[in-house]
Coordinates of N, CA and C in Angstrom, one line a residue:
X1 N 37.6 4.4 20.3 CA 36.6 3.4 20.6 C 35.3 4.0 21.2
X2 N 35.1 5.2 21.0 CA 33.9 5.9 21.6 C 32.6 5.3 21.0
X3 N 32.7 4.6 19.9 CA 31.5 4.1 19.2 C 30.9 3.0 20.0
X4 N 31.6 2.3 20.9 CA 31.1 1.2 21.7 C 30.5 1.7 23.0
X5 N 29.4 1.1 23.4 CA 28.9 1.3 24.8 C 29.9 0.9 25.8
X6 N 29.8 1.4 27.0 CA 30.7 1.2 28.0 C 30.9 -0.3 28.4
X7 N 29.8 -1.1 28.3 CA 29.8 -2.5 28.7 C 29.8 -3.4 27.4
X8 N 30.2 -2.9 26.3 CA 30.2 -3.6 25.0 C 31.2 -4.8 25.1
X9 N 30.9 -5.8 24.4 CA 31.8 -6.9 24.1 C 32.2 -6.9 22.7
X10 N 33.5 -6.8 22.4 CA 34.0 -6.7 21.0 C 34.3 -8.2 20.6
X11 N 33.5 -8.6 19.6 CA 33.7 -10.0 19.1 C 34.4 -10.0 17.8
X12 N 35.6 -10.6 17.8 CA 36.4 -10.6 16.6 C 36.4 -12.0 15.9
X13 N 36.4 -12.0 14.6 CA 36.6 -13.3 13.9 C 37.9 -13.1 13.0
X14 N 38.7 -14.1 12.9 CA 39.9 -14.1 12.1 C 39.6 -14.3 10.6
X15 N 39.1 -13.3 10.0 CA 38.7 -13.4 8.6 C 39.8 -13.8 7.7
X16 N 39.5 -14.5 6.7 CA 40.6 -15.0 5.8 C 40.9 -14.1 4.6
X17 N 40.0 -13.2 4.3 CA 40.1 -12.4 3.1 C 39.5 -13.1 1.9
X18 N 39.0 -14.3 2.0 CA 38.4 -15.1 0.9 C 36.9 -14.9 1.1
X19 N 36.2 -14.7 0.0 CA 34.7 -14.7 0.1 C 34.1 -16.0 0.3
X20 N 33.1 -16.1 1.2 CA 32.4 -17.3 1.5 C 33.1 -18.1 2.6
X21 N 32.5 -19.3 2.9 CA 33.0 -20.0 4.0 C 33.6 -21.4 3.7
X22 N 33.7 -21.7 2.4 CA 34.1 -23.1 2.0 C 35.6 -23.2 1.7
X23 N 36.3 -22.2 1.5 CA 37.7 -22.3 1.2 C 38.5 -21.3 2.1
X24 N 39.6 -21.7 2.7 CA 40.4 -20.8 3.5 C 41.8 -21.2 3.4
X25 N 42.7 -20.2 3.4 CA 44.1 -20.5 3.4 C 44.6 -21.1 4.7
X26 N 45.7 -21.7 4.7 CA 46.3 -22.3 5.9 C 47.4 -21.3 6.4
X27 N 47.5 -21.1 7.7 CA 48.5 -20.2 8.2 C 49.8 -21.1 8.4
X28 N 50.9 -20.5 8.1 CA 52.2 -21.1 8.4 C 52.6 -20.6 9.8
X29 N 53.8 -21.0 10.3 CA 54.2 -20.6 11.6 C 54.3 -19.1 11.8
X30 N 54.8 -18.5 10.8 CA 54.9 -17.0 10.8 C 53.5 -16.4 10.8
X31 N 52.6 -16.9 10.1 CA 51.2 -16.4 10.1 C 50.5 -16.6 11.4
X32 N 50.8 -17.7 12.1 CA 50.3 -17.9 13.4 C 50.9 -16.9 14.4
X33 N 52.2 -16.7 14.3 CA 52.8 -15.7 15.2 C 52.2 -14.4 15.1
X34 N 51.9 -14.0 13.8 CA 51.3 -12.7 13.5 C 49.9 -12.6 14.1
X35 N 49.1 -13.6 13.8 CA 47.7 -13.7 14.3 C 47.7 -13.6 15.8
X36 N 48.5 -14.4 16.5 CA 48.4 -14.4 18.0 C 48.9 -13.1 18.6
X37 N 50.0 -12.6 18.0 CA 50.5 -11.3 18.6 C 49.5 -10.2 18.3
X38 N 48.8 -10.2 17.1 CA 47.8 -9.2 16.9 C 46.6 -9.3 17.8
X39 N 46.2 -10.5 18.1 CA 45.1 -10.7 19.0 C 45.4 -10.1 20.4
X40 N 46.6 -10.4 20.8 CA 47.1 -9.9 22.1 C 47.1 -8.3 22.1
X41 N 47.6 -7.8 21.0 CA 47.7 -6.3 20.8 C 46.4 -5.7 20.9
X42 N 45.4 -6.3 20.1 CA 44.0 -5.7 20.1 C 43.4 -5.8 21.5
X43 N 43.7 -7.0 22.2 CA 43.1 -7.2 23.5 C 43.7 -6.1 24.5
X44 N 44.9 -5.8 24.4 CA 45.6 -4.8 25.2 C 45.1 -3.4 24.9
X45 N 44.9 -3.1 23.6 CA 44.7 -1.7 23.2 C 43.2 -1.2 23.2
X46 N 42.3 -2.2 23.2 CA 40.9 -1.8 23.3 C 40.4 -1.9 24.7
X47 N 39.8 -0.8 25.2 CA 39.4 -0.8 26.6 C 38.1 -1.5 26.8
X48 N 37.7 -2.4 26.0 CA 36.5 -3.2 26.2 C 36.8 -4.6 26.2
X49 N 35.9 -5.4 26.7 CA 36.1 -6.9 26.6 C 36.2 -7.3 25.2
X50 N 37.3 -8.0 24.8 CA 37.6 -8.5 23.5 C 37.5 -10.0 23.5
X51 N 36.8 -10.6 22.6 CA 36.7 -12.0 22.5 C 37.0 -12.5 21.0
X52 N 37.6 -13.6 20.9 CA 37.8 -14.2 19.5 C 36.7 -15.2 19.3
X53 N 36.1 -15.1 18.2 CA 35.0 -16.0 17.8 C 35.4 -17.0 16.8
X54 N 35.7 -18.3 17.2 CA 36.0 -19.3 16.3 C 34.8 -19.5 15.4
X55 N 35.0 -19.6 14.1 CA 33.9 -19.5 13.1 C 34.3 -20.3 11.9
X56 N 33.3 -21.0 11.3 CA 33.6 -21.8 10.1 C 34.0 -20.8 9.0
X57 N 35.1 -21.2 8.3 CA 35.6 -20.3 7.2 C 36.5 -19.2 7.6
X58 N 37.0 -19.2 8.9 CA 37.9 -18.2 9.3 C 39.2 -19.0 9.6
X59 N 40.2 -18.2 10.0 CA 41.5 -18.8 10.3 C 41.5 -19.6 11.6
X60 N 40.5 -19.4 12.5 CA 40.4 -20.2 13.7 C 39.0 -20.8 13.6
X61 N 39.0 -22.1 13.2 CA 37.8 -22.9 13.0 C 37.8 -24.2 13.7
X62 N 38.9 -24.9 13.7 CA 39.0 -26.3 14.2 C 39.4 -26.3 15.7
X63 N 39.2 -27.5 16.3 CA 39.6 -27.6 17.7 C 41.1 -27.4 17.9
X64 N 41.9 -27.8 16.9 CA 43.4 -27.6 17.0 C 43.7 -26.1 16.9
X65 N 43.0 -25.4 16.1 CA 43.3 -24.0 16.0 C 42.8 -23.2 17.2
X66 N 41.7 -23.6 17.8 CA 41.3 -23.0 19.1 C 42.3 -23.3 20.2
X67 N 42.8 -24.5 20.2 CA 43.8 -24.9 21.2 C 45.1 -24.0 21.0
X68 N 45.4 -23.8 19.7 CA 46.6 -23.0 19.5 C 46.4 -21.5 20.0
X69 N 45.2 -21.0 19.8 CA 44.9 -19.7 20.4 C 45.0 -19.7 21.9
X70 N 44.4 -20.7 22.5 CA 44.4 -20.7 24.0 C 45.8 -20.8 24.5
X71 N 46.7 -21.5 23.8 CA 48.1 -21.7 24.3 C 48.9 -20.5 23.9
X72 N 48.6 -19.8 22.8 CA 49.5 -18.8 22.3 C 49.1 -17.3 22.5
X73 N 47.9 -17.1 23.0 CA 47.4 -15.7 23.2 C 46.6 -15.6 24.4
X74 N 46.4 -14.4 24.9 CA 45.6 -14.2 26.1 C 44.2 -13.8 25.9
X75 N 43.8 -13.6 24.6 CA 42.5 -13.1 24.3 C 41.4 -14.1 24.8
X76 N 40.3 -13.5 25.2 CA 39.2 -14.4 25.7 C 38.5 -15.0 24.4
X77 N 37.7 -16.0 24.7 CA 36.9 -16.6 23.6 C 35.4 -16.3 23.6
X78 N 34.9 -16.2 22.4 CA 33.4 -16.2 22.3 C 33.2 -17.7 21.9
X79 N 32.5 -18.4 22.9 CA 32.2 -19.8 22.7 C 31.0 -19.9 21.8
X80 N 31.2 -20.2 20.5 CA 30.1 -20.4 19.6 C 29.9 -21.9 19.5
X81 N 28.9 -22.5 20.1 CA 28.8 -23.9 20.2 C 28.5 -24.5 18.9
X82 N 27.8 -23.8 18.0 CA 27.5 -24.4 16.7 C 28.7 -24.4 15.7
X83 N 29.4 -23.2 15.7 CA 30.6 -23.1 14.8 C 31.7 -24.0 15.3
X84 N 31.9 -24.2 16.6 CA 32.9 -25.1 17.1 C 32.6 -26.5 16.7
X85 N 31.4 -27.0 16.9 CA 31.0 -28.4 16.4 C 31.1 -28.5 14.9
X86 N 30.7 -27.5 14.2 CA 30.7 -27.6 12.7 C 32.2 -27.6 12.3
X87 N 33.1 -27.0 13.0 CA 34.5 -27.0 12.7 C 35.3 -28.2 13.1
X88 N 34.6 -29.1 13.8 CA 35.2 -30.3 14.3 C 35.7 -30.3 15.7
X89 N 35.4 -29.3 16.5 CA 35.7 -29.2 17.9 C 34.5 -29.6 18.7
X90 N 34.8 -30.0 20.0 CA 33.8 -30.3 20.9 C 33.7 -29.1 21.9
X91 N 32.6 -28.3 21.7 CA 32.5 -27.1 22.6 C 32.4 -27.4 24.1
X92 N 31.9 -28.6 24.5 CA 31.9 -28.9 25.9 C 33.3 -29.2 26.3
X93 N 34.2 -29.7 25.5 CA 35.6 -29.9 25.8 C 36.3 -28.6 26.1
X94 N 35.9 -27.6 25.2 CA 36.5 -26.3 25.4 C 36.1 -25.7 26.8
X95 N 34.8 -25.9 27.1 CA 34.3 -25.4 28.4 C 35.1 -26.1 29.6
X96 N 35.3 -27.4 29.4 CA 36.0 -28.2 30.5 C 37.5 -27.8 30.6
X97 N 38.1 -27.5 29.5 CA 39.6 -27.2 29.5 C 39.9 -25.8 29.8
X98 N 39.0 -24.9 29.4 CA 39.4 -23.4 29.6 C 38.2 -22.6 29.9
X99 N 37.4 -22.9 31.0 CA 36.2 -22.1 31.2 C 36.6 -20.6 31.6
X100 N 37.8 -20.4 32.1 CA 38.2 -19.0 32.5 C 38.5 -18.2 31.3
X101 N 38.6 -18.7 30.1 CA 38.9 -18.0 28.9 C 37.6 -17.6 28.2
X102 N 36.5 -18.2 28.6 CA 35.2 -17.9 27.9 C 34.6 -16.7 28.5
X103 N 34.4 -15.7 27.6 CA 33.8 -14.4 28.1 C 32.5 -14.0 27.4
X104 N 32.1 -14.8 26.5 CA 30.9 -14.6 25.7 C 30.5 -15.9 25.1
X105 N 29.2 -16.1 25.0 CA 28.7 -17.4 24.4 C 27.6 -17.3 23.4
X106 N 27.7 -17.9 22.3 CA 26.7 -18.0 21.3 C 26.2 -19.5 21.3
X107 N 24.9 -19.6 21.6 CA 24.3 -21.0 21.7 C 23.6 -21.3 20.4
X108 N 24.1 -22.4 19.8 CA 23.5 -22.9 18.5 C 23.6 -24.4 18.7
X109 N 22.7 -25.1 18.0 CA 22.8 -26.6 17.9 C 23.0 -27.0 16.5
X110 N 23.6 -28.2 16.3 CA 24.1 -28.6 14.9 C 23.8 -30.0 14.7
X111 N 23.4 -30.3 13.4 CA 23.3 -31.7 12.9 C 24.8 -32.1 12.6
X112 N 25.4 -33.0 13.4 CA 26.8 -33.3 13.3 C 27.0 -34.1 11.9
X113 N 26.1 -34.8 11.4 CA 26.3 -35.5 10.1 C 26.5 -34.5 9.0
X114 N 25.6 -33.5 8.9 CA 25.8 -32.4 7.9 C 27.1 -31.7 8.1
X115 N 27.4 -31.4 9.3 CA 28.7 -30.7 9.6 C 29.9 -31.5 9.2
X116 N 29.8 -32.8 9.4 CA 30.9 -33.7 8.9 C 31.0 -33.7 7.4
X117 N 29.9 -33.7 6.7 CA 29.9 -33.6 5.3 C 30.6 -32.3 4.8
X118 N 30.4 -31.2 5.5 CA 31.0 -30.0 5.1 C 32.5 -30.1 5.3
X119 N 32.9 -30.6 6.5 CA 34.4 -30.8 6.8 C 35.0 -31.7 5.8
X120 N 34.3 -32.7 5.3 CA 34.8 -33.6 4.3 C 34.8 -33.1 2.9
X121 N 34.3 -31.9 2.7 CA 34.1 -31.2 1.4 C 33.1 -31.9 0.5
X122 N 32.2 -32.6 1.1 CA 31.1 -33.3 0.3 C 29.9 -32.4 0.1
X123 N 29.9 -31.3 0.9 CA 28.7 -30.4 0.9 C 29.2 -29.0 1.2
X124 N 28.8 -28.0 0.4 CA 29.2 -26.7 0.7 C 28.5 -26.2 2.0
X125 N 29.2 -25.3 2.7 CA 28.7 -24.8 4.0 C 27.3 -24.2 3.8
X126 N 27.1 -23.3 2.8 CA 25.8 -22.7 2.6 C 24.7 -23.7 2.3
X127 N 25.1 -24.8 1.5 CA 24.1 -25.8 1.2 C 23.7 -26.6 2.5
X128 N 24.7 -26.8 3.4 CA 24.4 -27.5 4.7 C 23.5 -26.6 5.5
X129 N 23.7 -25.3 5.6 CA 22.9 -24.4 6.3 C 21.4 -24.5 5.7
X130 N 21.4 -24.4 4.4 CA 20.1 -24.5 3.7 C 19.4 -25.8 4.1
X131 N 20.1 -26.9 4.2 CA 19.6 -28.2 4.5 C 19.2 -28.4 6.0
X132 N 19.5 -27.4 6.8 CA 19.1 -27.4 8.2 C 20.2 -27.9 9.2
X133 N 21.5 -27.6 8.8 CA 22.6 -28.0 9.7 C 22.4 -27.4 11.1
X134 N 22.0 -26.2 11.1 CA 21.7 -25.5 12.4 C 20.3 -25.8 12.9
X135 N 20.2 -26.5 14.0 CA 18.9 -27.0 14.5 C 18.5 -26.2 15.7
X136 N 17.2 -26.2 16.0 CA 16.8 -25.6 17.3 C 17.5 -26.2 18.4
X137 N 17.8 -25.4 19.5 CA 18.5 -25.9 20.6 C 17.8 -27.2 21.2
X138 N 18.6 -28.2 21.5 CA 18.1 -29.4 22.0 C 17.7 -30.5 20.9
X139 N 17.8 -30.1 19.7 CA 17.4 -31.0 18.6 C 18.6 -31.4 17.7
X140 N 19.8 -31.0 18.1 CA 21.0 -31.4 17.4 C 22.0 -32.2 18.2
X141 N 23.2 -32.1 17.9 CA 24.3 -32.9 18.5 C 25.2 -32.1 19.5
X142 N 24.9 -30.8 19.8 CA 25.6 -30.1 20.7 C 25.0 -30.3 22.1
X143 N 25.9 -30.6 23.1 CA 25.4 -30.8 24.5 C 25.2 -29.4 25.1
X144 N 24.1 -28.7 24.7 CA 23.8 -27.3 25.2 C 23.7 -27.3 26.7
X145 N 22.9 -28.3 27.2 CA 22.7 -28.4 28.7 C 24.0 -28.5 29.4
X146 N 24.9 -29.4 28.9 CA 26.2 -29.6 29.6 C 27.0 -28.4 29.5
X147 N 27.0 -27.7 28.4 CA 27.8 -26.4 28.3 C 27.3 -25.4 29.2
X148 N 26.0 -25.1 29.3 CA 25.4 -24.1 30.2 C 25.7 -24.5 31.6
X149 N 25.6 -25.8 31.9 CA 25.9 -26.3 33.3 C 27.3 -26.1 33.6
X150 N 28.2 -26.5 32.7 CA 29.7 -26.3 32.9 C 30.1 -24.9 33.1
X151 N 29.5 -24.0 32.3 CA 29.9 -22.6 32.4 C 29.3 -22.0 33.7
X152 N 28.1 -22.4 34.1 CA 27.6 -21.9 35.4 C 28.4 -22.4 36.5
X153 N 28.8 -23.7 36.5 CA 29.7 -24.2 37.6 C 31.0 -23.5 37.7
X154 N 31.5 -23.0 36.5 CA 32.8 -22.3 36.5 C 32.7 -20.8 36.8
X155 N 31.4 -20.4 37.1 CA 31.3 -19.0 37.5 C 31.1 -18.0 36.4
X156 N 30.7 -18.5 35.2 CA 30.5 -17.7 34.0 C 29.4 -16.7 34.3
X157 N 29.6 -15.4 34.0 CA 28.6 -14.4 34.2 C 28.3 -13.5 33.0
X158 N 28.9 -14.0 31.8 CA 28.7 -13.3 30.6 C 27.4 -13.5 29.9
X159 N 27.2 -13.0 28.8 CA 26.0 -13.1 28.0 C 25.9 -14.5 27.3
X160 N 24.7 -14.9 27.1 CA 24.4 -16.0 26.2 C 23.6 -15.4 25.1
X161 N 24.0 -15.6 23.9 CA 23.3 -15.2 22.7 C 22.7 -16.4 22.0
X162 N 21.4 -16.5 21.9 CA 20.8 -17.6 21.2 C 20.8 -17.3 19.8
X163 N 21.3 -18.2 18.9 CA 21.3 -17.9 17.5 C 20.7 -19.1 16.8
X164 N 20.0 -18.7 15.7 CA 19.3 -19.7 14.8 C 19.7 -19.4 13.4
X165 N 20.9 -19.9 12.9 CA 21.3 -19.6 11.6 C 20.4 -20.4 10.6
X166 N 19.9 -19.6 9.6 CA 18.9 -20.2 8.7 C 19.1 -19.5 7.4
X167 N 18.8 -20.1 6.3 CA 18.7 -19.5 5.0 C 17.2 -19.5 4.6
X168 N 16.6 -18.4 4.5 CA 15.2 -18.3 4.1 C 15.1 -18.6 2.6
X169 N 14.4 -19.7 2.3 CA 14.3 -20.1 0.9 C 13.1 -19.6 0.1
X170 N 12.2 -18.9 0.8 CA 11.1 -18.2 0.1 C 10.6 -17.1 0.9
X171 N 9.7 -16.3 0.3 CA 9.2 -15.1 1.1 C 8.3 -15.6 2.2
X172 N 7.8 -16.8 2.1 CA 6.9 -17.4 3.1 C 7.6 -18.1 4.2
X173 N 8.9 -18.3 4.1 CA 9.7 -19.0 5.1 C 9.6 -18.3 6.4
X174 N 9.4 -19.1 7.5 CA 9.2 -18.5 8.8 C 10.0 -19.3 9.9
X175 N 11.1 -18.7 10.3 CA 11.9 -19.4 11.3 C 11.4 -19.3 12.8
X176 N 10.3 -18.7 12.9 CA 9.7 -18.4 14.3 C 9.5 -19.7 15.1
X177 N 9.1 -20.8 14.5 CA 8.8 -22.0 15.2 C 10.1 -22.5 15.8
X178 N 11.2 -22.4 15.0 CA 12.5 -22.9 15.5 C 13.0 -22.0 16.7
X179 N 12.8 -20.7 16.6 CA 13.2 -19.8 17.6 C 12.4 -20.1 18.9
X180 N 11.1 -20.3 18.7 CA 10.3 -20.7 19.9 C 10.7 -22.0 20.5
X181 N 11.1 -23.0 19.7 CA 11.5 -24.3 20.2 C 12.8 -24.1 21.0
X182 N 13.7 -23.3 20.5 CA 15.0 -23.0 21.2 C 14.7 -22.3 22.5
X183 N 13.8 -21.3 22.5 CA 13.5 -20.6 23.8 C 12.9 -21.5 24.8
X184 N 12.0 -22.4 24.3 CA 11.4 -23.4 25.2 C 12.5 -24.3 25.8
X185 N 13.4 -24.7 25.0 CA 14.5 -25.6 25.5 C 15.3 -24.8 26.6
X186 N 15.7 -23.6 26.3 CA 16.4 -22.8 27.3 C 15.6 -22.6 28.6
X187 N 14.4 -22.3 28.5 CA 13.5 -22.2 29.6 C 13.5 -23.4 30.5
X188 N 13.5 -24.6 29.8 CA 13.5 -25.9 30.5 C 14.8 -26.1 31.2
X189 N 15.9 -25.5 30.8 CA 17.2 -25.6 31.5 C 17.2 -24.9 32.9
X190 N 16.4 -23.9 33.0 CA 16.4 -23.2 34.3 C 16.0 -24.1 35.4
X191 N 16.6 -23.9 36.5 CA 16.3 -24.7 37.7 C 15.0 -24.2 38.3
X192 N 14.2 -25.1 39.0 CA 12.9 -24.7 39.5 C 13.0 -23.4 40.4
X193 N 14.1 -23.2 41.1 CA 14.1 -21.9 41.9 C 14.4 -20.7 41.0
X194 N 15.0 -20.9 39.8 CA 15.2 -19.8 38.9 C 14.0 -19.5 38.0
X195 N 13.1 -20.5 37.9 CA 12.0 -20.3 37.0 C 10.9 -19.4 37.5

């Protein structure tokens, strides 16, 4: 593991082996036992902070699957607010139930209606992203302020990674305005004594 910096965070996703994000196999009980034991083995054997990233199109996408990981393995979580909501989980609920398991955070905001259409197989994931499913922070349906507040209250000291997933539809496409809006939103969350 010499390729990692000393303070690196290793972020894992439970890839399915299937190309794309729209179809994924289901794990049976034996598959879950294998996944959970491998997560624990990786967590023990890597001398860096290891987190599991629940992500659309992976084996750990839904709230039920996140709960199964929390109950069946010791690995920490990368709380990706956008992918959790897109997968049907409430990221604030994860913060409330298991703040001690969150060791890394990706902040995204999501249009819940588009995410629901993806879960209902009415819209492909890539088409939903192209249609603006991921919104600038504060302009979607994720309670970003509640999540940051909840993690802060729980003593979270890890990184926050601001993400703006977008599909550039032309050479002139410019996501900079959305990035600036997200930064302005985050700046507004800082308390007056922190600003």
